[in-house]
PDB file of C-alpha atoms in Angstrom:
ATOM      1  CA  UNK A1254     -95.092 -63.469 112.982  1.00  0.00           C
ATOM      2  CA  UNK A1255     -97.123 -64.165 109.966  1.00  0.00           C
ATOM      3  CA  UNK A1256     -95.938 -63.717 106.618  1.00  0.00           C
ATOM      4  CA  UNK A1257     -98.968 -62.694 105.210  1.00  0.00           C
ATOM      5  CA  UNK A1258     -99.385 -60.085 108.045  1.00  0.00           C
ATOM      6  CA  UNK A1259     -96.523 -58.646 107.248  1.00  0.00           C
ATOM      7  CA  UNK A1260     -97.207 -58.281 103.520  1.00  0.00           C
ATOM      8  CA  UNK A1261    -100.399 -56.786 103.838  1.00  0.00           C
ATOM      9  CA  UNK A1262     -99.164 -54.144 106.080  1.00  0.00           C
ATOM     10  CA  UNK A1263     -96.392 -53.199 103.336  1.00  0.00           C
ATOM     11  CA  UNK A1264     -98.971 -52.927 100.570  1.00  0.00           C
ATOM     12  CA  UNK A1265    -101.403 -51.003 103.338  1.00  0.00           C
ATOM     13  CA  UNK A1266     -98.541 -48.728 104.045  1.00  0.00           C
ATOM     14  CA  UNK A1267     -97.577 -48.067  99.865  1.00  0.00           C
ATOM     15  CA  UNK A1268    -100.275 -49.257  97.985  1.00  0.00           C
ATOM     16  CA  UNK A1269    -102.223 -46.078  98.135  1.00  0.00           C
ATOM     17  CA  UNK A1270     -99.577 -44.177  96.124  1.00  0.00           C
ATOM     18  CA  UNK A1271     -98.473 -47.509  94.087  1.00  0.00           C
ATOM     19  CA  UNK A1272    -101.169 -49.350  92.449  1.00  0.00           C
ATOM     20  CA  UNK A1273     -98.858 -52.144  91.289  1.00  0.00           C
ATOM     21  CA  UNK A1274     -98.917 -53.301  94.454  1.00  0.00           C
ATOM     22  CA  UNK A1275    -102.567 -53.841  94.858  1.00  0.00           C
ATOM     23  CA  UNK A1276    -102.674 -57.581  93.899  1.00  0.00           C
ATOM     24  CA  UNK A1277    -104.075 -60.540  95.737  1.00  0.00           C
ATOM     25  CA  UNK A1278    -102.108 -62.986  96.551  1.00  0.00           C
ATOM     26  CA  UNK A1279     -99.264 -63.326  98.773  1.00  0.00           C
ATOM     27  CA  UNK A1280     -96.249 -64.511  96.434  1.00  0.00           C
ATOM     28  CA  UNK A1281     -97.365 -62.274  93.896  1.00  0.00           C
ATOM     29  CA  UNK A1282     -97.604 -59.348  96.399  1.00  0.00           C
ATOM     30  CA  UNK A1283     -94.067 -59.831  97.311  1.00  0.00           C
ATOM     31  CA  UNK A1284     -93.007 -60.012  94.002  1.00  0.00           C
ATOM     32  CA  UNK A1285     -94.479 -56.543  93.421  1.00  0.00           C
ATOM     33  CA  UNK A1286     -93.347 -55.121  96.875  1.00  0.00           C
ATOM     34  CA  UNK A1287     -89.396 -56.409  95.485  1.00  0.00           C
ATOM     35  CA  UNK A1288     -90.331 -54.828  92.107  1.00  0.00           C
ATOM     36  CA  UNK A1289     -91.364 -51.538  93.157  1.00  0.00           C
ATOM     37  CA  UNK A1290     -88.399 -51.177  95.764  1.00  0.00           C
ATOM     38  CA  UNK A1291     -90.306 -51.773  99.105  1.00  0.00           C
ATOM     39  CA  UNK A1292     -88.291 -55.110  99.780  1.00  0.00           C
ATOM     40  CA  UNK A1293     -84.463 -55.892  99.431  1.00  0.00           C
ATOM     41  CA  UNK A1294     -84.605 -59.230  96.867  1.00  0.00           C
ATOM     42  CA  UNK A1295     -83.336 -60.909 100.287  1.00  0.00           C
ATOM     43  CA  UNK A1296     -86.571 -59.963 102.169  1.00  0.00           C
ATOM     44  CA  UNK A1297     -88.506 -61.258  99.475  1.00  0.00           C
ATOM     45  CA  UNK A1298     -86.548 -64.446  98.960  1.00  0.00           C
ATOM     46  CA  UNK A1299     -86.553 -65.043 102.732  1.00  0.00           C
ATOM     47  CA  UNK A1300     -90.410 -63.952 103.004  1.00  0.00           C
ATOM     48  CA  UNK A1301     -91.326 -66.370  99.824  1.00  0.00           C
ATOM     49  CA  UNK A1302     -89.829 -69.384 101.203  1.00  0.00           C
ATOM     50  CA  UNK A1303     -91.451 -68.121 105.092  1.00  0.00           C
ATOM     51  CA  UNK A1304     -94.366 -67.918 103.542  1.00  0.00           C
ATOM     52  CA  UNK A1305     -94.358 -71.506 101.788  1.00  0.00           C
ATOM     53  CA  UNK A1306     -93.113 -73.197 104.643  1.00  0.00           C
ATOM     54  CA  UNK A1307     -96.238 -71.739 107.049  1.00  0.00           C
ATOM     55  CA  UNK A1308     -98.294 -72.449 104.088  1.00  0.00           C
ATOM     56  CA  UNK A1309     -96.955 -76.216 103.958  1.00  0.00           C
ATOM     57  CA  UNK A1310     -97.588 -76.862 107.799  1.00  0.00           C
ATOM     58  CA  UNK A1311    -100.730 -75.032 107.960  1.00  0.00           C
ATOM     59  CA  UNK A1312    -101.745 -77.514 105.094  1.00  0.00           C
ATOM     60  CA  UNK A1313    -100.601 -80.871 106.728  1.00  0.00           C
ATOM     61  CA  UNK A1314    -101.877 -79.749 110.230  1.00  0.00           C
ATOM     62  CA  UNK A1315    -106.084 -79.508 108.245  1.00  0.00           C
ATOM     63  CA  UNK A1316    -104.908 -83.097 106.933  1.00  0.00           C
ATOM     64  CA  UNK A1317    -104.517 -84.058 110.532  1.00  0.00           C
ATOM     65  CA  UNK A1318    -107.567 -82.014 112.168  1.00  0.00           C
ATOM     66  CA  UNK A1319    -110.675 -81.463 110.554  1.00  0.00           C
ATOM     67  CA  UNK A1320    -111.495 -78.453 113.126  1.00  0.00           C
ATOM     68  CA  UNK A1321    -109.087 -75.864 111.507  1.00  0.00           C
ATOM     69  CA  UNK A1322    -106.983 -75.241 113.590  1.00  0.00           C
ATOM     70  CA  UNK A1323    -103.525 -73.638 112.697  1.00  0.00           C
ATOM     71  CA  UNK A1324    -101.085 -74.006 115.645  1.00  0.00           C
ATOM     72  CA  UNK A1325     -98.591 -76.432 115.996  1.00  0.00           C
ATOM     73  CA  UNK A1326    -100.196 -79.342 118.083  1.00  0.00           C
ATOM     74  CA  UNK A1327     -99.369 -79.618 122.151  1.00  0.00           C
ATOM     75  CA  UNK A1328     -99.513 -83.337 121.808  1.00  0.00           C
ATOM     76  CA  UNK A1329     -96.180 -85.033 121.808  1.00  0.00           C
ATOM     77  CA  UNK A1330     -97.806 -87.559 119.421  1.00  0.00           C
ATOM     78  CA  UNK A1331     -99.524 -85.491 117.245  1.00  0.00           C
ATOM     79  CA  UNK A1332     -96.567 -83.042 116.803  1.00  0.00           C
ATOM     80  CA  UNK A1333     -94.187 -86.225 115.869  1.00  0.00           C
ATOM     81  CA  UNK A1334     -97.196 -87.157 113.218  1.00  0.00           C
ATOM     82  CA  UNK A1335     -97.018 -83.459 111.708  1.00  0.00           C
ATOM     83  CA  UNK A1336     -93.078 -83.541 111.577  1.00  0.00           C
ATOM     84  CA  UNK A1337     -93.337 -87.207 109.588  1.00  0.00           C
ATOM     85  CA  UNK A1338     -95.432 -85.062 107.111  1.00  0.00           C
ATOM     86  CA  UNK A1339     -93.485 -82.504 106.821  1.00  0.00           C
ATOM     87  CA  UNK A1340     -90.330 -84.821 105.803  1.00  0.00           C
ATOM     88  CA  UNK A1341     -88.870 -84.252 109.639  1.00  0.00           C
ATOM     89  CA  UNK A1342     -87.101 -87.110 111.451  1.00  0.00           C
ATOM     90  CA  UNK A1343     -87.607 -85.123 114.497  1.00  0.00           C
ATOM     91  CA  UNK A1344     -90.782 -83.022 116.442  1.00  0.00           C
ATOM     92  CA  UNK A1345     -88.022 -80.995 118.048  1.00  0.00           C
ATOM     93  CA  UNK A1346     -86.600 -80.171 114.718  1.00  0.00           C
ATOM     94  CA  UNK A1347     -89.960 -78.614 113.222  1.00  0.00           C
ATOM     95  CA  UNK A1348     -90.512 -76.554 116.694  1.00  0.00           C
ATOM     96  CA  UNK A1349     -86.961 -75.322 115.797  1.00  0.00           C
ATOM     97  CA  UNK A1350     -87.526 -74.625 112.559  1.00  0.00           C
ATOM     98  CA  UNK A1351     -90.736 -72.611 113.543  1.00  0.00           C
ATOM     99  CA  UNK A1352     -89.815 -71.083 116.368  1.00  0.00           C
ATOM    100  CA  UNK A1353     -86.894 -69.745 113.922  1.00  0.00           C
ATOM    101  CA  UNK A1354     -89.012 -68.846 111.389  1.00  0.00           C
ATOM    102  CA  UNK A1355     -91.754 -66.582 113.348  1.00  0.00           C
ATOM    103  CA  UNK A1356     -88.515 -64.901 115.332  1.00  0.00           C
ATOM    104  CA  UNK A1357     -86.686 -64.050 111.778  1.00  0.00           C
ATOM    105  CA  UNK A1358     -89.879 -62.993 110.428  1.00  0.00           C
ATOM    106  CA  UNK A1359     -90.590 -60.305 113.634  1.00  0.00           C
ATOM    107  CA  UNK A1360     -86.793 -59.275 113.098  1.00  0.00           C
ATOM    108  CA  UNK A1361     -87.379 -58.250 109.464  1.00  0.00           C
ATOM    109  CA  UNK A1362     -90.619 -56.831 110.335  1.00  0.00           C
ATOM    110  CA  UNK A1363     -88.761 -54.722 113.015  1.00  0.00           C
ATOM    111  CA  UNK A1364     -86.457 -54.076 110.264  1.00  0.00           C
ATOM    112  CA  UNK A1365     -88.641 -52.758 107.466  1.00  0.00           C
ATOM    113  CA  UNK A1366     -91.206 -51.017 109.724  1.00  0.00           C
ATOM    114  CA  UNK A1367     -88.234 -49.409 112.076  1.00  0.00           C
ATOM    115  CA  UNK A1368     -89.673 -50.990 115.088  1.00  0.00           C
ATOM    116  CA  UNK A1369     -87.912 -50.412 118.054  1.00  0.00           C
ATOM    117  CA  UNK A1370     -87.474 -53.749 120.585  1.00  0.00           C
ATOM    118  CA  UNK A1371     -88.844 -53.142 123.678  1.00  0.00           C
ATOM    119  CA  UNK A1372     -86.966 -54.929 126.434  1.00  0.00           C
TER     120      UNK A1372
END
């Protein structure tokens, strides 16, 4: 899960009543969200560096591919090129990391938003 998605839907869900929260800008967004109470400082530690490190592969993967696109690449090769980039000695190791990442980020969201798990 996206940590921009799940920003916007905290300052869709309080920024009517608190206009201090009405900012563009993710970083600065969860910097307000912390502020005003809506996130623990953990959640918005955790969601700042999330946030960076999607930012930092999304980045390196429109160095690779002039199309746009924003997933992690199927190619073996490709994926080992995007892991170099990244500082990774290993493609498995940046899947992990993801894979960790986008799961954490849907637990806190579950968390915040008292989302039940469906089985």
């Amino acid at each position: 899960m996206d940590t921009e998605f799940i920003v916007q839907m905290l300052q869709l869900k309080h920024g009517g009543q608190d206009a201090s929260l009405r900012v563009p800008g993710t970083l600065d967004a969860l910097a307000a969200l912390e502020q005003g109470g809506y996130l623990t400082a953990d959640d918005a530690a955790y969601f700042s560096k999330s946030y960076r490190f999607q930012r930092s592969i999304e980045a390196r993967i429109r160095l690779m591919d002039a199309t746009g696109r924003l997933e992690l690449p199927e190619n073996d090769r490709e994926l080992a090129k995007l892991a170099y980039l990244l500082g990774y000695s290993r493609a498995d190791a940046l899947v992990a990391e993801t894979e960790n990442t986008f799961t954490e980020n849907r637990a806190r969201f579950n968390q915040i938003f008292d989302v039940a798990e469906r089985g």
